[in-house]
Backbone as ProteinMPNN parsed JSONL, in Angstrom:
{"seq_chain_A": "MKRVNKKRGLGGWLFLLLVVAAYGVVALVDVNTAGRAVGHFEKVMGKVLPVLAIVFVLLLLIDLLLKPEWIKRQLGREAGVKGWMIAAFSGMLAAGPIYPWYALLHELRANGMYAPLAAVFLYSRAIKLPLLPFMIHYFGLAYTITLCAYLLVFSVISGLLMRRLS", "coords_chain_A": {"N_chain_A": [[-32.284, 2.357, 5.949], [-31.294, 0.992, 2.905], [-31.189, -2.453, 2.391], [-28.489, -4.396, 1.427], [-28.146, -6.998, -0.821], [-26.444, -9.773, 0.138], [-23.928, -12.031, -0.85], [-24.179, -15.41, -0.244], [-22.292, -18.063, 0.492], [-19.964, -20.754, 0.244], [-17.485, -20.141, -0.654], [-15.584, -18.317, 0.483], [-14.96, -19.576, 2.904], [-13.944, -21.969, 1.948], [-11.685, -21.03, 0.625], [-10.236, -20.012, 2.816], [-9.813, -22.426, 4.177], [-8.185, -23.742, 2.308], [-5.931, -22.081, 2.376], [-5.077, -22.387, 5.038], [-4.531, -25.105, 4.931], [-2.429, -25.059, 3.082], [-0.504, -23.676, 4.579], [-0.172, -25.624, 6.537], [0.909, -27.77, 5.048], [3.31, -26.616, 4.21], [4.478, -26.288, 6.718], [4.875, -28.931, 7.413], [6.833, -29.644, 5.598], [8.91, -27.72, 5.873], [9.642, -26.261, 8.738], [10.778, -23.814, 9.522], [10.371, -22.105, 7.323], [7.587, -22.047, 7.324], [7.23, -20.794, 9.782], [8.351, -18.258, 9.225], [6.515, -17.441, 7.305], [4.169, -17.282, 8.817], [4.964, -15.265, 10.543], [5.199, -13.147, 8.7], [2.528, -13.007, 7.928], [1.419, -12.134, 10.346], [2.554, -9.56, 10.478], [1.373, -8.339, 8.244], [-1.334, -8.498, 8.969], [-1.226, -6.872, 11.183], [-0.998, -4.411, 9.982], [-3.259, -4.279, 8.354], [-5.587, -4.776, 9.897], [-6.049, -2.496, 11.684], [-6.777, -0.603, 9.726], [-9.021, -1.812, 8.627], [-10.667, -1.711, 10.872], [-11.085, 1.047, 11.055], [-12.446, 1.402, 8.671], [-14.786, -0.063, 9.173], [-15.856, 1.491, 11.213], [-16.286, 3.879, 9.813], [-18.149, 2.944, 7.923], [-20.231, 2.312, 9.65], [-20.794, 4.873, 10.639], [-21.599, 6.13, 8.266], [-23.862, 4.626, 7.753], [-25.416, 5.366, 9.952], [-25.513, 8.19, 9.924], [-25.691, 9.29, 7.298], [-28.309, 9.632, 5.186], [-30.083, 7.834, 2.675], [-31.534, 9.55, 0.972], [-30.209, 11.985, 1.221], [-27.689, 11.29, 0.188], [-28.416, 10.66, -2.437], [-29.302, 13.159, -3.249], [-27.0, 14.773, -2.99], [-24.924, 13.323, -4.214], [-26.035, 11.916, -6.218], [-27.557, 11.05, -9.408], [-28.758, 13.425, -10.196], [-27.257, 15.41, -9.028], [-25.623, 17.361, -10.141], [-23.165, 19.95, -10.893], [-22.191, 20.458, -8.376], [-22.135, 17.927, -7.107], [-20.15, 16.67, -8.625], [-17.981, 18.231, -7.922], [-17.863, 17.751, -5.169], [-17.219, 15.027, -5.218], [-14.684, 15.09, -6.5], [-13.153, 16.739, -4.763], [-13.38, 15.363, -2.305], [-12.115, 13.035, -3.058], [-9.507, 13.96, -3.348], [-8.944, 14.512, -0.704], [-9.025, 12.032, 0.416], [-7.208, 9.55, 2.034], [-4.704, 7.021, 2.566], [-4.732, 3.409, 2.011], [-6.262, 1.976, -0.958], [-8.203, -0.046, -0.799], [-10.03, 0.158, 1.451], [-11.582, 2.264, 0.607], [-12.978, 1.27, -1.535], [-14.928, -0.326, -0.303], [-16.378, 1.647, 1.067], [-17.272, 3.236, -1.068], [-18.818, 1.35, -2.355], [-20.862, 1.047, -0.483], [-21.927, 3.652, -0.54], [-22.723, 3.723, -3.215], [-24.687, 1.772, -3.157], [-26.574, 3.188, -1.849], [-27.368, 5.181, -3.513], [-25.398, 6.729, -4.794], [-24.066, 8.207, -7.7], [-22.582, 6.431, -10.319], [-20.545, 7.57, -12.085], [-19.547, 9.596, -10.433], [-18.264, 8.169, -8.472], [-16.144, 7.218, -9.976], [-14.841, 9.631, -10.499], [-14.095, 10.31, -7.912], [-12.303, 8.18, -7.307], [-10.307, 8.571, -9.238], [-9.384, 11.142, -8.676], [-8.068, 10.699, -6.36], [-5.446, 10.455, -6.891], [-4.234, 12.847, -6.503], [-2.491, 13.99, -3.911], [-2.974, 15.738, -1.217], [-1.537, 16.088, 1.288], [1.025, 15.528, 0.438], [1.776, 17.427, -1.351], [3.557, 19.607, -0.69], [6.073, 18.271, -0.729], [6.161, 17.455, -3.355], [6.216, 19.911, -4.665], [8.65, 20.791, -3.733], [10.449, 18.923, -4.913], [9.792, 18.92, -7.653], [8.97, 21.433, -8.432], [6.842, 24.37, -8.48], [5.301, 25.052, -10.772], [5.229, 22.669, -12.264], [3.891, 21.012, -10.416], [1.386, 22.277, -10.153], [0.478, 22.1, -12.788], [0.41, 19.288, -13.182], [-1.481, 18.542, -11.2], [-3.715, 19.91, -12.137], [-4.109, 18.59, -14.58], [-4.673, 16.018, -13.57], [-7.064, 16.5, -12.2], [-8.722, 17.335, -14.325], [-8.681, 15.006, -15.89], [-9.873, 13.28, -14.087], [-12.49, 14.149, -14.135], [-13.017, 13.655, -16.821], [-12.83, 10.864, -16.826], [-15.041, 10.319, -15.248], [-17.043, 11.301, -16.947], [-16.765, 9.524, -19.07], [-17.501, 7.218, -17.746], [-20.138, 7.83, -17.217], [-21.137, 7.775, -19.767], [-20.888, 5.083, -20.309], [-22.616, 3.954, -18.467]], "CA_chain_A": [[-31.236, 2.16, 4.982], [-31.577, -0.116, 2.008], [-30.384, -3.64, 2.645], [-27.754, -4.888, 0.273], [-28.13, -8.452, -0.891], [-25.111, -10.313, 0.304], [-23.744, -13.372, -1.37], [-24.003, -16.423, 0.787], [-21.7, -19.236, -0.12], [-18.855, -21.363, 0.963], [-16.239, -19.79, -1.323], [-14.638, -17.715, 1.422], [-14.519, -20.589, 3.863], [-13.08, -22.912, 1.227], [-10.397, -20.365, 0.411], [-9.543, -20.016, 4.115], [-9.389, -23.802, 4.434], [-7.046, -24.007, 1.424], [-4.769, -21.333, 2.873], [-4.622, -23.068, 6.258], [-3.942, -26.379, 4.495], [-1.127, -24.741, 2.478], [0.414, -23.416, 5.694], [0.104, -26.911, 7.168], [1.821, -28.529, 4.177], [4.617, -25.961, 4.298], [5.017, -26.588, 8.049], [5.347, -30.316, 7.4], [8.047, -29.722, 4.776], [9.97, -26.862, 6.428], [9.052, -25.527, 9.86], [11.298, -22.443, 9.537], [9.66, -21.343, 6.3], [6.223, -21.827, 7.817], [7.323, -19.78, 10.838], [8.52, -16.94, 8.583], [5.245, -17.1, 6.657], [3.24, -16.859, 9.877], [5.443, -13.948, 10.977], [4.796, -12.177, 7.671], [1.077, -12.879, 8.05], [1.152, -11.288, 11.517], [2.89, -8.175, 10.115], [0.334, -7.831, 7.332], [-2.566, -8.295, 9.749], [-0.995, -5.708, 12.033], [-1.242, -3.211, 9.181], [-4.59, -4.292, 7.734], [-6.685, -4.761, 10.874], [-6.458, -1.129, 12.076], [-7.47, 0.049, 8.606], [-10.362, -2.397, 8.559], [-11.451, -1.167, 11.99], [-11.493, 2.398, 10.658], [-13.466, 1.25, 7.627], [-16.049, -0.467, 9.793], [-16.386, 2.657, 11.926], [-16.821, 4.795, 8.796], [-19.372, 2.351, 7.391], [-21.262, 2.486, 10.674], [-21.18, 6.289, 10.654], [-22.376, 6.39, 7.05], [-25.168, 4.01, 7.958], [-26.181, 6.092, 10.96], [-25.639, 9.627, 9.693], [-26.069, 9.671, 5.939], [-29.551, 9.023, 4.722], [-30.045, 7.643, 1.221], [-32.06, 10.722, 0.266], [-29.139, 12.984, 1.197], [-26.668, 10.807, -0.75], [-28.954, 10.819, -3.791], [-29.377, 14.59, -3.554], [-25.661, 15.357, -3.091], [-24.026, 12.52, -5.045], [-26.827, 11.116, -7.145], [-27.577, 11.394, -10.831], [-29.223, 14.806, -10.362], [-26.472, 16.283, -8.145], [-25.07, 18.481, -10.9], [-21.749, 20.309, -10.742], [-21.842, 20.34, -6.953], [-21.798, 16.528, -6.855], [-18.853, 16.391, -9.245], [-16.966, 18.91, -7.109], [-17.75, 17.007, -3.906], [-16.489, 13.778, -5.497], [-13.274, 15.384, -6.784], [-12.49, 17.257, -3.568], [-13.268, 14.3, -1.307], [-11.076, 12.128, -3.546], [-8.207, 14.542, -3.015], [-8.751, 14.421, 0.743], [-8.962, 10.626, 0.819], [-5.843, 9.089, 2.281], [-4.585, 5.612, 2.919], [-4.835, 2.433, 0.93], [-7.47, 2.087, -1.762], [-9.23, -1.064, -0.557], [-11.162, 0.58, 2.295], [-12.45, 3.18, -0.138], [-13.898, 0.472, -2.347], [-16.076, -0.71, 0.538], [-17.19, 2.84, 1.318], [-17.945, 3.608, -2.313], [-19.868, 0.352, -2.568], [-21.983, 1.407, 0.405], [-22.537, 4.871, -1.079], [-23.405, 3.363, -4.463], [-25.909, 1.046, -2.795], [-27.541, 4.157, -1.328], [-27.761, 6.166, -4.499], [-24.319, 7.509, -5.412], [-23.98, 8.075, -9.145], [-21.342, 5.707, -10.636], [-19.476, 8.449, -12.573], [-18.937, 10.343, -9.334], [-17.315, 7.243, -7.836], [-14.945, 7.222, -10.826], [-14.156, 10.906, -10.245], [-13.484, 10.174, -6.587], [-11.153, 7.281, -7.359], [-9.235, 9.155, -10.052], [-8.808, 12.323, -8.021], [-7.218, 10.254, -5.244], [-4.043, 10.567, -7.304], [-3.723, 14.106, -5.941], [-2.297, 13.795, -2.464], [-2.777, 17.058, -0.621], [-0.449, 16.168, 2.277], [2.326, 15.361, -0.19], [2.035, 18.511, -2.298], [4.802, 20.333, -0.406], [7.22, 17.492, -1.213], [6.14, 17.491, -4.817], [6.675, 21.244, -5.048], [10.082, 20.828, -3.436], [11.231, 18.117, -5.848], [9.487, 19.143, -9.071], [8.674, 22.835, -8.698], [5.441, 24.767, -8.357], [4.614, 24.999, -12.068], [5.003, 21.251, -12.583], [2.883, 20.49, -9.503], [0.072, 22.833, -10.516], [0.094, 21.518, -14.078], [0.042, 17.879, -12.997], [-2.724, 18.466, -10.443], [-4.804, 20.336, -13.031], [-4.359, 17.469, -15.498], [-5.328, 14.927, -12.837], [-8.457, 16.886, -11.967], [-9.442, 17.296, -15.61], [-8.866, 13.614, -16.293], [-10.846, 12.636, -13.2], [-13.814, 14.491, -14.672], [-13.166, 12.92, -18.086], [-13.134, 9.463, -16.496], [-16.444, 10.306, -14.824], [-17.884, 11.461, -18.128], [-16.734, 8.24, -19.787], [-18.305, 6.264, -16.967], [-21.544, 8.2, -17.439], [-21.492, 7.298, -21.111], [-20.989, 3.621, -20.254], [-23.713, 3.483, -17.6]], "C_chain_A": [[-31.549, 0.907, 4.179], [-30.642, -1.278, 2.304], [-29.735, -4.092, 1.343], [-27.779, -6.4, 0.312], [-26.7, -8.941, -0.82], [-25.066, -11.715, -0.251], [-23.525, -14.311, -0.202], [-23.456, -17.658, 0.096], [-20.534, -19.711, 0.707], [-17.502, -20.973, 0.389], [-15.193, -19.225, -0.384], [-14.086, -18.721, 2.412], [-13.618, -21.624, 3.195], [-11.704, -22.313, 0.973], [-9.584, -20.354, 1.703], [-9.011, -21.409, 4.43], [-8.176, -24.172, 3.577], [-5.784, -23.303, 1.909], [-4.203, -22.001, 4.122], [-3.962, -24.396, 5.902], [-2.57, -26.136, 3.873], [-0.096, -24.444, 3.559], [0.798, -24.728, 6.368], [1.089, -27.745, 6.357], [3.223, -27.944, 4.253], [5.266, -26.277, 5.643], [5.544, -28.018, 8.118], [6.677, -30.446, 6.65], [9.198, -28.95, 5.421], [9.361, -25.957, 7.5], [9.514, -24.072, 9.864], [10.579, -21.564, 8.516], [8.233, -21.053, 6.743], [6.218, -20.776, 8.917], [7.492, -18.376, 10.27], [7.223, -16.496, 7.909], [4.224, -16.623, 7.685], [3.647, -15.48, 10.407], [5.065, -12.855, 9.994], [3.291, -11.932, 7.731], [0.726, -11.97, 9.225], [1.458, -9.818, 11.215], [1.804, -7.572, 9.232], [-0.957, -7.566, 8.105], [-2.428, -7.101, 10.686], [-1.235, -4.407, 11.295], [-2.687, -3.147, 8.699], [-5.706, -4.136, 8.771], [-7.036, -3.356, 11.382], [-7.201, -0.399, 10.965], [-8.89, -0.498, 8.492], [-11.249, -1.894, 9.696], [-11.949, 0.231, 11.657], [-12.592, 2.323, 9.605], [-14.805, 0.872, 8.243], [-16.682, 0.693, 10.561], [-16.997, 3.65, 10.925], [-18.106, 4.252, 8.177], [-20.521, 2.509, 8.373], [-21.746, 3.934, 10.698], [-22.001, 6.659, 9.419], [-23.777, 5.831, 7.206], [-26.032, 4.822, 8.914], [-26.478, 7.53, 10.551], [-26.133, 10.004, 8.305], [-27.309, 8.905, 5.511], [-29.483, 8.883, 3.207], [-30.555, 8.847, 0.437], [-30.978, 11.801, 0.145], [-28.072, 12.581, 0.179], [-27.157, 11.0, -2.182], [-28.976, 12.284, -4.193], [-27.992, 15.177, -3.803], [-24.76, 14.625, -4.082], [-24.764, 11.66, -6.06], [-26.759, 11.648, -8.562], [-27.921, 12.853, -11.053], [-28.403, 15.807, -9.542], [-25.9, 17.496, -8.868], [-23.599, 18.722, -10.602], [-21.298, 20.145, -9.294], [-21.431, 18.907, -6.601], [-20.438, 16.161, -7.427], [-17.739, 17.033, -8.428], [-16.768, 18.196, -5.771], [-16.927, 15.742, -4.128], [-15.006, 14.054, -5.716], [-12.551, 15.837, -5.524], [-12.339, 16.168, -2.505], [-12.249, 13.25, -1.754], [-9.689, 12.647, -3.226], [-7.911, 14.429, -1.526], [-8.572, 12.982, 1.217], [-7.505, 10.197, 0.954], [-5.864, 7.598, 2.584], [-4.744, 4.697, 1.73], [-6.207, 2.487, 0.255], [-8.57, 1.117, -1.325], [-10.314, -0.644, 0.428], [-12.129, 1.491, 1.546], [-13.392, 2.432, -1.048], [-15.136, 0.099, -1.536], [-16.982, 0.493, 0.793], [-17.941, 3.271, 0.058], [-19.054, 2.612, -2.649], [-21.1, 0.698, -1.735], [-22.705, 2.654, -0.116], [-23.299, 4.576, -2.367], [-24.706, 2.632, -4.162], [-26.989, 1.992, -2.29], [-27.787, 5.312, -2.289], [-26.661, 7.006, -5.109], [-24.25, 7.184, -6.897], [-22.616, 7.473, -9.5], [-20.248, 6.624, -11.195], [-18.808, 9.25, -11.461], [-17.972, 9.458, -8.542], [-16.024, 7.186, -8.647], [-14.146, 8.508, -10.611], [-13.428, 10.838, -8.909], [-12.212, 9.346, -6.671], [-9.993, 7.903, -8.143], [-8.583, 10.332, -9.342], [-8.011, 11.956, -6.778], [-5.74, 10.36, -5.6], [-3.419, 11.859, -6.796], [-3.667, 13.937, -4.426], [-1.989, 15.137, -1.828], [-1.638, 17.093, 0.399], [0.938, 16.095, 1.639], [2.668, 16.481, -1.161], [3.293, 19.313, -1.964], [6.053, 19.596, -0.881], [7.307, 17.553, -2.729], [6.638, 18.843, -5.323], [8.179, 21.345, -4.835], [10.892, 20.111, -4.515], [11.006, 18.493, -7.308], [9.178, 20.597, -9.409], [7.171, 23.109, -8.689], [4.685, 24.623, -9.682], [4.275, 23.559, -12.448], [3.867, 20.698, -11.722], [1.494, 20.991, -9.872], [-0.422, 22.211, -11.824], [-0.368, 20.069, -13.917], [-1.282, 17.754, -12.264], [-3.917, 18.882, -11.307], [-5.143, 19.218, -14.011], [-5.103, 16.343, -14.774], [-6.794, 15.252, -12.565], [-9.282, 16.813, -13.246], [-9.701, 15.854, -16.019], [-9.784, 12.857, -15.339], [-12.264, 12.925, -13.689], [-14.052, 13.746, -15.987], [-13.487, 11.444, -17.809], [-14.573, 9.335, -16.004], [-17.392, 10.434, -16.002], [-17.913, 10.175, -18.957], [-17.577, 7.198, -19.068], [-19.796, 6.553, -17.159], [-22.014, 7.682, -18.798], [-21.673, 5.781, -21.116], [-22.183, 3.143, -19.438], [-25.06, 3.941, -18.087]], "O_chain_A": [[-32.008, -0.1, 4.717], [-29.435, -1.089, 2.451], [-30.38, -4.153, 0.297], [-27.476, -7.014, 1.335], [-25.855, -8.558, -1.63], [-26.022, -12.483, -0.144], [-22.76, -14.013, 0.716], [-24.1, -18.224, -0.787], [-20.182, -19.129, 1.732], [-16.47, -21.422, 0.889], [-14.028, -19.616, -0.451], [-12.894, -18.719, 2.72], [-12.652, -22.099, 3.793], [-10.685, -22.995, 1.09], [-8.39, -20.65, 1.692], [-7.882, -21.552, 4.9], [-7.251, -24.831, 4.053], [-4.693, -23.869, 1.854], [-2.989, -22.162, 4.249], [-2.953, -24.771, 6.498], [-1.642, -26.912, 4.104], [1.046, -24.898, 3.477], [1.958, -24.926, 6.73], [2.0, -28.356, 6.917], [4.207, -28.678, 4.348], [6.474, -26.51, 5.705], [6.536, -28.288, 8.794], [7.533, -31.251, 7.017], [10.319, -29.45, 5.508], [8.648, -25.003, 7.187], [8.725, -23.181, 10.179], [10.224, -20.422, 8.808], [7.732, -19.944, 6.558], [5.304, -19.953, 8.983], [6.877, -17.423, 10.747], [6.874, -15.316, 7.939], [3.496, -15.66, 7.44], [2.796, -14.636, 10.685], [4.659, -11.765, 10.395], [2.833, -10.797, 7.601], [-0.165, -11.128, 9.114], [0.719, -8.929, 11.639], [1.373, -6.439, 9.445], [-1.597, -6.532, 7.916], [-3.404, -6.4, 10.952], [-1.629, -3.409, 11.899], [-3.273, -2.065, 8.644], [-6.676, -3.421, 8.521], [-8.22, -3.044, 11.504], [-8.149, 0.341, 11.232], [-9.841, 0.256, 8.287], [-12.445, -1.677, 9.503], [-13.099, 0.567, 11.941], [-13.554, 3.09, 9.646], [-15.841, 1.425, 7.874], [-17.902, 0.855, 10.557], [-18.079, 4.19, 11.155], [-19.046, 5.008, 7.932], [-21.65, 2.804, 7.979], [-22.947, 4.196, 10.767], [-22.975, 7.405, 9.511], [-24.76, 6.477, 6.841], [-27.24, 4.95, 8.71], [-27.573, 8.034, 10.802], [-26.915, 10.944, 8.158], [-27.326, 7.675, 5.488], [-28.89, 9.723, 2.531], [-30.055, 9.131, -0.651], [-30.845, 12.446, -0.895], [-27.604, 13.412, -0.599], [-26.401, 11.45, -3.043], [-28.7, 12.618, -5.345], [-27.815, 15.985, -4.715], [-23.916, 15.251, -4.723], [-24.175, 10.779, -6.684], [-26.004, 12.571, -8.868], [-27.428, 13.463, -12.002], [-28.827, 16.951, -9.381], [-25.716, 18.549, -8.258], [-22.885, 17.838, -10.129], [-20.166, 19.744, -9.025], [-20.465, 18.71, -5.864], [-19.666, 15.434, -6.801], [-16.672, 16.442, -8.26], [-15.641, 18.054, -5.298], [-16.045, 15.419, -3.331], [-14.158, 13.34, -5.182], [-11.447, 15.368, -5.244], [-11.287, 16.061, -1.874], [-11.588, 12.639, -0.915], [-8.796, 11.877, -2.873], [-6.756, 14.268, -1.13], [-8.029, 12.743, 2.296], [-6.683, 10.461, 0.077], [-6.917, 7.008, 2.825], [-4.875, 5.145, 0.591], [-7.179, 2.98, 0.827], [-9.753, 1.428, -1.468], [-11.458, -1.065, 0.254], [-13.332, 1.493, 1.808], [-14.498, 2.904, -1.313], [-16.259, 0.198, -2.028], [-18.207, 0.375, 0.743], [-19.117, 3.628, 0.125], [-20.104, 2.993, -3.166], [-22.23, 0.647, -2.221], [-23.935, 2.708, -0.133], [-24.386, 5.109, -2.589], [-25.714, 2.849, -4.835], [-28.172, 1.654, -2.297], [-28.365, 6.325, -1.896], [-26.955, 7.922, -5.878], [-24.362, 6.025, -7.297], [-21.593, 7.963, -9.024], [-19.093, 6.464, -10.803], [-17.617, 9.55, -11.548], [-16.978, 9.946, -8.004], [-14.934, 7.115, -8.079], [-12.917, 8.476, -10.549], [-12.278, 11.262, -8.797], [-11.164, 9.755, -6.17], [-8.833, 7.772, -7.75], [-7.365, 10.498, -9.401], [-7.344, 12.814, -6.2], [-4.882, 10.355, -4.718], [-2.197, 11.95, -6.674], [-4.691, 13.763, -3.765], [-0.857, 15.615, -1.899], [-0.843, 18.032, 0.386], [1.917, 16.548, 2.231], [3.754, 16.478, -1.741], [4.037, 19.67, -2.877], [6.989, 20.221, -1.379], [8.388, 17.686, -3.303], [7.393, 18.91, -6.294], [8.894, 21.915, -5.659], [11.907, 20.631, -4.979], [11.927, 18.398, -8.118], [9.132, 20.949, -10.588], [6.352, 22.207, -8.865], [3.559, 24.127, -9.705], [3.167, 23.272, -12.901], [2.985, 20.001, -12.224], [0.537, 20.218, -9.901], [-1.591, 21.845, -11.947], [-1.406, 19.675, -14.45], [-2.127, 16.948, -12.654], [-4.991, 18.288, -11.223], [-6.315, 18.927, -14.249], [-6.057, 15.783, -15.313], [-7.66, 14.386, -12.683], [-10.399, 16.296, -13.249], [-10.804, 15.513, -16.445], [-10.416, 11.883, -15.746], [-13.13, 12.05, -13.658], [-15.155, 13.263, -16.238], [-14.325, 10.852, -18.489], [-15.249, 8.352, -16.309], [-18.421, 9.761, -16.057], [-18.958, 9.788, -19.48], [-18.275, 6.401, -19.695], [-20.609, 5.633, -17.252], [-23.143, 7.213, -18.946], [-22.515, 5.256, -21.845], [-22.707, 2.056, -19.68], [-26.078, 3.63, -17.471]]}, "name": "protein", "num_of_chains": 1, "seq": "MKRVNKKRGLGGWLFLLLVVAAYGVVALVDVNTAGRAVGHFEKVMGKVLPVLAIVFVLLLLIDLLLKPEWIKRQLGREAGVKGWMIAAFSGMLAAGPIYPWYALLHELRANGMYAPLAAVFLYSRAIKLPLLPFMIHYFGLAYTITLCAYLLVFSVISGLLMRRLS"}
């Protein structure tokens, strides 16, 4: 697998130091507010850490199972219509918050994924398959089909625009 050049710097550590210092200053001024802030931080970490664990597992699986040649063949510049369909369908299946998908798409891009297909993937995430029954219930079948068709068409248009830019 191709090694990705990672930035090495102190920016992250300086940011962490500033955040810890801000918590310290707040604690000196008002202990209750600092306690609530720490409690909120714990809640956020309780939600984010499981997602990050899943992302790391998926990144590991991609690293182990998907070879760059396969990614280039299926999702690369020469993938053709099949690659566009894979990107759109996998975008519809993608669930959860967007930030883990950025890391996965970055990894796929580093291994040969065509940038327009990443745009198609991200745009087609707007279609939430598990939520379609609710949408049909509240807005009707015709509205749901029309909206989903528009979202799919515009996901391809966004990919085409990205292709033109790259």
